[in-house]
Each structure stands twice: as C-alpha cells, then as structure tokens.
mmCIF file of C-alpha atoms in Angstrom:
data_model
loop_
_atom_site.group_PDB
_atom_site.id
_atom_site.type_symbol
_atom_site.label_atom_id
_atom_site.label_comp_id
_atom_site.label_asym_id
_atom_site.label_seq_id
_atom_site.Cartn_x
_atom_site.Cartn_y
_atom_site.Cartn_z
ATOM 1 C CA MET A 25 -0.275 0.148 0.204
ATOM 2 C CA ASN A 26 1.066 3.484 -0.994
ATOM 3 C CA TYR A 27 1.374 5.054 2.399
ATOM 4 C CA ALA A 28 2.943 8.123 0.900
ATOM 5 C CA LYS A 29 0.368 8.881 -0.841
ATOM 6 C CA TRP A 30 -2.449 9.130 1.642
ATOM 7 C CA ILE A 31 -0.468 10.876 4.054
ATOM 8 C CA GLU A 32 0.185 13.792 0.983
ATOM 9 C CA HIS A 33 -4.418 13.406 0.303
ATOM 10 C CA PHE A 34 -5.514 13.496 3.829
ATOM 11 C CA THR A 35 -2.607 16.514 4.933
ATOM 12 C CA ARG A 36 -3.783 18.083 1.802
ATOM 13 C CA ASN A 37 -7.393 17.783 2.161
ATOM 14 C CA GLN A 38 -7.404 19.449 5.848
ATOM 15 C CA GLN A 39 -6.478 22.579 3.861
ATOM 16 C CA ASP A 40 -9.251 24.975 1.555
ATOM 17 C CA ARG A 41 -12.321 23.982 3.941
ATOM 18 C CA PRO A 42 -14.870 27.139 3.760
ATOM 19 C CA GLU A 43 -17.323 26.895 7.174
ATOM 20 C CA PRO A 44 -20.720 27.179 6.257
ATOM 21 C CA ASP A 45 -22.705 30.318 6.807
ATOM 22 C CA TRP A 46 -24.261 28.982 9.986
ATOM 23 C CA SER A 47 -25.447 32.565 10.742
ATOM 24 C CA ALA A 48 -27.580 32.783 7.721
ATOM 25 C CA PRO A 49 -30.909 32.973 8.603
ATOM 26 C CA ILE A 50 -32.993 29.498 8.997
ATOM 27 C CA ASN A 51 -36.756 29.257 6.711
ATOM 28 C CA ILE A 52 -37.764 25.927 7.491
ATOM 29 C CA SER A 53 -41.393 24.308 8.339
ATOM 30 C CA PRO A 54 -41.024 23.045 11.907
ATOM 31 C CA THR A 55 -42.487 19.889 10.577
ATOM 32 C CA THR A 56 -39.239 19.304 8.334
ATOM 33 C CA LEU A 57 -36.694 20.966 11.059
ATOM 34 C CA ALA A 58 -38.316 18.615 13.713
ATOM 35 C CA PRO A 59 -37.287 15.376 11.857
ATOM 36 C CA MET A 60 -34.294 16.929 10.126
ATOM 37 C CA LEU A 61 -32.483 17.845 13.500
ATOM 38 C CA ARG A 62 -33.145 14.303 15.184
ATOM 39 C CA SER A 63 -31.423 12.917 11.818
ATOM 40 C CA ILE A 64 -28.728 14.948 12.172
ATOM 41 C CA GLU A 65 -28.633 14.732 15.824
ATOM 42 C CA GLN A 66 -28.094 10.659 15.111
ATOM 43 C CA PHE A 67 -25.099 11.141 12.695
ATOM 44 C CA ARG A 68 -23.233 13.702 14.694
ATOM 45 C CA LEU A 69 -23.070 10.820 17.571
ATOM 46 C CA GLY A 70 -22.038 8.527 14.589
ATOM 47 C CA ASP A 71 -19.085 10.822 13.140
ATOM 48 C CA GLY A 72 -17.843 11.622 17.363
ATOM 49 C CA GLY A 73 -18.145 8.285 18.724
ATOM 50 C CA GLY A 74 -17.447 5.899 16.023
ATOM 51 C CA PRO A 75 -14.023 6.461 15.768
ATOM 52 C CA ALA A 76 -13.222 6.668 19.283
ATOM 53 C CA SER A 77 -14.917 3.382 20.113
ATOM 54 C CA LEU A 78 -13.037 1.774 16.861
ATOM 55 C CA ILE A 79 -9.255 3.041 18.610
ATOM 56 C CA ALA A 80 -9.819 1.981 21.520
ATOM 57 C CA PHE A 81 -11.752 -1.424 20.750
ATOM 58 C CA ASN A 82 -8.358 -1.590 17.923
ATOM 59 C CA ARG A 83 -5.362 0.030 19.727
ATOM 60 C CA GLU A 84 -3.293 -2.777 20.274
ATOM 61 C CA ASN A 85 -3.675 -3.568 16.492
ATOM 62 C CA PHE A 86 -2.868 -0.002 15.669
ATOM 63 C CA ARG A 87 -0.084 -0.160 17.365
ATOM 64 C CA SER A 88 1.725 -3.205 15.589
ATOM 65 C CA ARG A 89 1.526 -1.586 12.411
ATOM 66 C CA THR A 90 4.133 0.822 10.910
ATOM 67 C CA SER A 91 4.390 4.431 11.463
ATOM 68 C CA GLU A 92 3.178 5.599 8.679
ATOM 69 C CA MET A 93 0.044 3.423 9.081
ATOM 70 C CA ARG A 94 -1.242 5.180 12.651
ATOM 71 C CA ARG A 95 -0.055 8.638 11.106
ATOM 72 C CA ILE A 96 -3.044 7.681 8.578
ATOM 73 C CA VAL A 97 -4.801 6.323 10.636
ATOM 74 C CA ASP A 98 -4.557 9.851 13.015
ATOM 75 C CA LEU A 99 -5.546 11.865 9.691
ATOM 76 C CA TRP A 100 -8.646 9.866 8.849
ATOM 77 C CA PHE A 101 -10.406 9.980 12.244
ATOM 78 C CA ALA A 102 -9.504 13.657 12.598
ATOM 79 C CA GLU A 103 -11.404 14.233 9.836
ATOM 80 C CA GLU A 104 -14.279 11.805 11.414
ATOM 81 C CA ALA A 105 -13.731 14.309 14.091
ATOM 82 C CA GLU A 106 -14.452 17.527 11.903
ATOM 83 C CA HIS A 107 -17.298 15.794 10.850
ATOM 84 C CA SER A 108 -18.518 15.835 14.063
ATOM 85 C CA ARG A 109 -18.038 19.109 14.795
ATOM 86 C CA LEU A 110 -19.451 20.699 11.626
ATOM 87 C CA LEU A 111 -22.636 18.200 12.612
ATOM 88 C CA GLY A 112 -22.749 19.919 15.949
ATOM 89 C CA CYS A 113 -22.959 23.489 14.509
ATOM 90 C CA ALA A 114 -25.922 22.044 12.572
ATOM 91 C CA VAL A 115 -27.491 20.726 15.330
ATOM 92 C CA ARG A 116 -27.027 23.890 18.033
ATOM 93 C CA ARG A 117 -27.929 26.312 14.797
ATOM 94 C CA PHE A 118 -30.981 24.555 14.886
ATOM 95 C CA GLY A 119 -31.478 24.362 18.700
ATOM 96 C CA GLY A 120 -31.054 20.481 18.829
ATOM 97 C CA ARG A 121 -28.874 19.173 21.664
ATOM 98 C CA ILE A 122 -25.705 17.023 21.351
ATOM 99 C CA ILE A 123 -26.575 13.417 22.288
ATOM 100 C CA THR A 124 -24.866 10.864 23.879
ATOM 101 C CA SER A 125 -26.743 7.847 23.009
ATOM 102 C CA HIS A 126 -29.086 5.839 20.568
ATOM 103 C CA TRP A 127 -30.004 2.517 19.321
ATOM 104 C CA SER A 128 -28.485 2.495 15.755
ATOM 105 C CA PHE A 129 -25.238 3.582 16.969
ATOM 106 C CA THR A 130 -25.100 0.793 20.164
ATOM 107 C CA ALA A 131 -25.724 -1.774 17.017
ATOM 108 C CA PHE A 132 -22.990 -0.585 15.462
ATOM 109 C CA CYS A 133 -20.796 -0.650 18.402
ATOM 110 C CA LEU A 134 -22.108 -4.280 19.517
ATOM 111 C CA CYS A 135 -22.035 -5.727 15.638
ATOM 112 C CA ARG A 136 -17.828 -4.036 15.387
ATOM 113 C CA ARG A 137 -16.844 -6.283 18.812
ATOM 114 C CA VAL A 138 -19.359 -9.319 17.388
ATOM 115 C CA LEU A 139 -17.781 -9.510 14.034
ATOM 116 C CA GLY A 140 -13.581 -8.505 15.555
ATOM 117 C CA VAL A 141 -11.064 -6.831 13.603
ATOM 118 C CA ARG A 142 -10.972 -9.399 10.719
ATOM 119 C CA PHE A 143 -14.170 -7.673 9.349
ATOM 120 C CA GLU A 144 -13.274 -4.403 9.995
ATOM 121 C CA LEU A 145 -12.821 -3.346 6.238
ATOM 122 C CA GLN A 146 -16.163 -4.543 5.220
ATOM 123 C CA VAL A 147 -18.045 -2.845 8.303
ATOM 124 C CA LEU A 148 -16.000 0.450 7.461
ATOM 125 C CA THR A 149 -16.342 0.316 4.192
ATOM 126 C CA LEU A 150 -20.165 -0.247 4.006
ATOM 127 C CA THR A 151 -20.956 1.993 6.730
ATOM 128 C CA GLU A 152 -19.247 4.837 4.707
ATOM 129 C CA LEU A 153 -20.555 4.096 1.202
ATOM 130 C CA VAL A 154 -24.364 4.154 2.754
ATOM 131 C CA SER A 155 -23.422 7.175 4.402
ATOM 132 C CA THR A 156 -22.479 8.769 1.425
ATOM 133 C CA GLY A 157 -25.769 7.987 0.275
ATOM 134 C CA TYR A 158 -27.495 9.627 3.251
ATOM 135 C CA TYR A 159 -25.500 13.091 2.638
ATOM 136 C CA ARG A 160 -25.991 12.979 -0.989
ATOM 137 C CA MET A 161 -29.803 12.653 -0.522
ATOM 138 C CA LEU A 162 -29.734 15.206 2.056
ATOM 139 C CA ARG A 163 -27.550 17.796 -0.101
ATOM 140 C CA ARG A 164 -29.669 17.606 -2.788
ATOM 141 C CA HIS A 165 -32.927 18.099 -0.994
ATOM 142 C CA SER A 166 -31.815 20.682 1.988
ATOM 143 C CA PRO A 167 -33.958 23.706 2.864
ATOM 144 C CA ASP A 168 -30.884 25.464 4.703
ATOM 145 C CA GLY A 169 -27.826 26.347 2.258
ATOM 146 C CA PRO A 170 -25.095 25.647 5.054
ATOM 147 C CA LEU A 171 -26.465 22.890 5.580
ATOM 148 C CA ALA A 172 -26.171 21.717 1.612
ATOM 149 C CA ALA A 173 -22.551 23.503 2.023
ATOM 150 C CA MET A 174 -21.533 21.292 5.327
ATOM 151 C CA CYS A 175 -23.034 18.114 2.860
ATOM 152 C CA GLU A 176 -20.263 19.383 0.273
ATOM 153 C CA LEU A 177 -17.331 19.306 2.721
ATOM 154 C CA ILE A 178 -18.286 15.878 4.363
ATOM 155 C CA LEU A 179 -18.789 14.159 1.046
ATOM 156 C CA ARG A 180 -15.466 15.857 -0.049
ATOM 157 C CA ASP A 181 -13.982 13.243 2.786
ATOM 158 C CA GLU A 182 -16.343 10.499 2.115
ATOM 159 C CA ALA A 183 -14.797 10.140 -1.167
ATOM 160 C CA GLY A 184 -11.809 9.954 -0.133
ATOM 161 C CA HIS A 185 -12.151 7.449 2.452
ATOM 162 C CA VAL A 186 -14.271 5.424 -0.217
ATOM 163 C CA ALA A 187 -11.079 4.874 -2.018
ATOM 164 C CA PHE A 188 -9.070 4.316 1.135
ATOM 165 C CA GLN A 189 -10.979 1.683 2.162
ATOM 166 C CA ARG A 190 -10.963 0.111 -1.529
ATOM 167 C CA ASP A 191 -6.845 1.251 -1.655
ATOM 168 C CA ARG A 192 -7.052 -1.138 1.885
ATOM 169 C CA LEU A 193 -9.308 -4.570 0.444
ATOM 170 C CA MET A 194 -7.295 -4.438 -2.976
ATOM 171 C CA SER A 195 -3.848 -4.229 -0.984
ATOM 172 C CA ALA A 196 -5.493 -7.026 1.146
ATOM 173 C CA GLY A 197 -5.728 -9.502 -1.371
ATOM 174 C CA CYS A 198 -9.862 -8.709 -1.868
ATOM 175 C CA PRO A 199 -11.918 -9.511 -3.706
ATOM 176 C CA LYS A 200 -10.743 -12.828 -4.510
ATOM 177 C CA SER A 201 -10.483 -14.359 -8.159
ATOM 178 C CA GLY A 202 -13.215 -16.636 -9.203
ATOM 179 C CA TRP A 203 -15.982 -18.090 -7.470
ATOM 180 C CA ARG A 204 -14.781 -16.653 -4.169
ATOM 181 C CA GLY A 205 -14.410 -13.506 -5.593
ATOM 182 C CA TRP A 206 -18.303 -13.140 -6.906
ATOM 183 C CA LEU A 207 -19.591 -14.787 -3.342
ATOM 184 C CA TRP A 208 -17.657 -11.891 -1.731
ATOM 185 C CA ARG A 209 -19.536 -9.774 -4.018
ATOM 186 C CA ILE A 210 -22.691 -10.757 -3.294
ATOM 187 C CA GLN A 211 -22.677 -10.826 0.618
ATOM 188 C CA PHE A 212 -20.984 -7.425 0.331
ATOM 189 C CA LEU A 213 -24.058 -6.387 -1.438
ATOM 190 C CA LEU A 214 -26.498 -7.939 1.100
ATOM 191 C CA SER A 215 -24.599 -6.410 3.763
ATOM 192 C CA GLY A 216 -24.878 -3.019 1.975
ATOM 193 C CA TYR A 217 -28.477 -3.212 2.307
ATOM 194 C CA GLY A 218 -28.799 -4.607 5.409
ATOM 195 C CA ALA A 219 -26.965 -1.421 6.863
ATOM 196 C CA GLY A 220 -29.010 1.026 4.672
ATOM 197 C CA THR A 221 -32.153 -0.254 6.321
ATOM 198 C CA VAL A 222 -30.721 0.328 9.575
ATOM 199 C CA LEU A 223 -30.110 3.524 8.402
ATOM 200 C CA TRP A 224 -33.691 4.074 6.542
ATOM 201 C CA ILE A 225 -35.165 2.792 9.417
ATOM 202 C CA SER A 226 -33.389 6.054 11.366
ATOM 203 C CA HIS A 227 -33.300 8.629 9.052
ATOM 204 C CA ALA A 228 -36.748 7.799 6.939
ATOM 205 C CA PRO A 229 -38.583 10.923 8.730
ATOM 206 C CA CYS A 230 -36.143 13.291 8.031
ATOM 207 C CA LEU A 231 -35.240 12.394 4.090
ATOM 208 C CA LYS A 232 -39.214 12.059 3.592
ATOM 209 C CA ALA A 233 -39.660 15.517 5.141
ATOM 210 C CA ILE A 234 -37.547 17.269 2.709
ATOM 211 C CA GLY A 235 -38.977 15.426 -0.171
ATOM 212 C CA GLY A 236 -36.772 12.292 -0.272
ATOM 213 C CA THR A 237 -38.116 8.804 -1.251
ATOM 214 C CA ARG A 238 -37.643 4.910 -0.178
ATOM 215 C CA GLY A 239 -36.409 3.943 -3.789
ATOM 216 C CA GLU A 240 -34.142 7.095 -4.434
ATOM 217 C CA PHE A 241 -32.200 6.297 -0.924
ATOM 218 C CA TYR A 242 -32.271 2.740 -2.257
ATOM 219 C CA SER A 243 -31.196 3.778 -5.482
ATOM 220 C CA GLU A 244 -28.521 5.914 -4.205
ATOM 221 C CA ILE A 245 -26.259 3.448 -2.443
ATOM 222 C CA THR A 246 -26.591 0.339 -5.131
ATOM 223 C CA ARG A 247 -25.515 2.837 -6.828
ATOM 224 C CA GLN A 248 -22.611 3.735 -4.756
ATOM 225 C CA MET A 249 -21.740 -0.349 -3.762
ATOM 226 C CA MET A 250 -21.991 -0.977 -7.325
ATOM 227 C CA ARG A 251 -19.398 1.788 -8.206
ATOM 228 C CA PHE A 252 -16.769 0.639 -5.365
ATOM 229 C CA ILE A 253 -17.018 -3.052 -6.398
ATOM 230 C CA ARG A 254 -16.465 -2.661 -10.304
ATOM 231 C CA LEU A 255 -13.551 0.143 -9.222
ATOM 232 C CA LEU A 256 -11.908 -2.899 -7.089
ATOM 233 C CA ARG A 257 -11.198 -4.775 -10.644
ATOM 234 C CA LYS A 258 -9.183 -1.843 -11.417
ATOM 235 C CA SER A 259 -6.123 -3.137 -9.604
ATOM 236 C CA PRO A 260 -3.221 -1.460 -9.320
ATOM 237 C CA ALA A 261 -4.524 1.468 -7.465
ATOM 238 C CA PRO A 262 -3.615 4.830 -8.735
ATOM 239 C CA LYS A 263 -0.207 6.013 -7.427
ATOM 240 C CA VAL A 264 -1.151 9.596 -6.864
ATOM 241 C CA ILE A 265 -4.480 11.130 -5.346
ATOM 242 C CA PRO A 266 -5.831 13.847 -8.153
ATOM 243 C CA ALA A 267 -5.351 17.721 -6.476
ATOM 244 C CA SER A 268 -9.086 18.165 -7.068
ATOM 245 C CA TRP A 269 -9.554 16.038 -4.484
ATOM 246 C CA ALA A 270 -8.569 18.694 -2.034
ATOM 247 C CA LYS A 271 -10.770 21.703 -3.440
ATOM 248 C CA PRO A 272 -14.537 21.312 -2.749
ATOM 249 C CA ILE A 273 -17.143 22.556 -5.633
ATOM 250 C CA ILE A 274 -20.038 23.929 -3.831
ATOM 251 C CA THR A 275 -22.286 23.531 -6.992
ATOM 252 C CA ARG A 276 -21.826 19.852 -7.742
ATOM 253 C CA LEU A 277 -19.026 17.657 -6.032
ATOM 254 C CA GLN A 278 -17.878 15.850 -8.765
ATOM 255 C CA LEU A 279 -16.013 13.219 -6.802
ATOM 256 C CA ALA A 280 -19.082 11.914 -5.021
ATOM 257 C CA LYS A 281 -20.580 10.881 -8.374
#
C-alpha cells in the first residue's frame, strides 16, 4: 500500500475548508425541521463516537502497524472528528442537543465487537458507502444553504475515505478471483443493503420530510456499492491522489458521483 500517497492526500485535504455560514437565517417549517434535527443529532453521535470506539477496540492492532499507517489513521479520524464538529454546529444552529446514545449506534458498536477486527475493512467501507448515500440525498433536498454546504465538505472527505478503504481491500488481496470473488461481492451487497436498511429506519422521517423517497435512497446506495465493486477490478490502485480531491466544489461535488 502506498502510504505516502494517503499521507499526502489527508494532509492536503485539511486545507481549503470554507466554513458554512451558520449565522444565515433559518427558513424551515417546524414539520421539516423536527425530523431533520433528530437525524443530524444521530449522525453527529456516529461520527463523534464511532472513531473513538474503533480506536479503543483496535488499539493493539494499530500499535502493531507501521508508523506511516498510524499517521494515516490519525489523519483519517481527524476528518471524522471534523465531521462531528460540523454536525454539532448544525445541531446547535437548529436548536438541538448533543445526544450521547442511540440504538442504531449501540447496534453498530455491538456488531463491531462481535465481528472483530477481521471484518473491519468491510464494516467501515459499508458504513461510509451508505453514509455517502445519506449525505447526497440531504444535500440534494436540503432546504437550508449552510446545511448543503456542510454536506459538500463531508462528501468531499468521504470520497477520499471510500477510496482509501478500496485501496486497503485491494492491498489485502480482496476480492479473490473466481467463484470466491463472486461470493464476496454478493455478501458485500447483501451486507450493504442490511446496513442501508438500518440507516433508512433511523433517518426515513428526515429524508421523507425534505422530499426524498425510499426508492431514491436505495437507488443511491446501490449506485455507490456497485461503483465501489466495479472499481475494485482496476488494479493497481492509482499512485497519485488527484489534486482536485482537496478542492470543494460548492455547486456540485464531482468526486462523489
């Protein structure tokens, strides 16, 4: 795995991060704001607590890796912490509260502990893929400009996170060739739909309130998963991260297509 490439990417991605205008007027109806706020509160919990729990659970595993890998993990989780901060700003702007527990987050942590480190790559990859589907829908239907700008920043980061997980899977020799590779792809898709269903159950009131539909959501995560699987066939992985990955495009995020 090209560690230098990812250190360069995550370091450069810390730059040029325009802050959303949180002081802008809020023009959202109460019937839309209430479910949207609950959804954002839950996502903030996942980004704020997920990486911390993962680091604690895999501490010895990370210690045994190279210093370059530990550096990449630190930069990666720093981006997740930044997402938590942005989501926290949105929660406070809309008059919400910082929650510390939710059933979906508890279930995720339980799955992580039951499945163990061996399934780390797949669990993290699927989580980021279905989260990308959520943020794309939130950006597309957002009734609030600063919230859409926040989604732009997070989607830019998630494009790099998903590519990073793909690089890790390829470096680990996954998926295998032949029938084992097809079995892996099938179970990957089924697991992704399972993760997506958990997300939909938790966040459907928000996505419906802003104009999204269940069909649109499942089409979105299907597109993300199929694109991920298709790009796994391309080996070796690119040696250089495109410079455009470090530049948010406010009108349309090309990398998250």
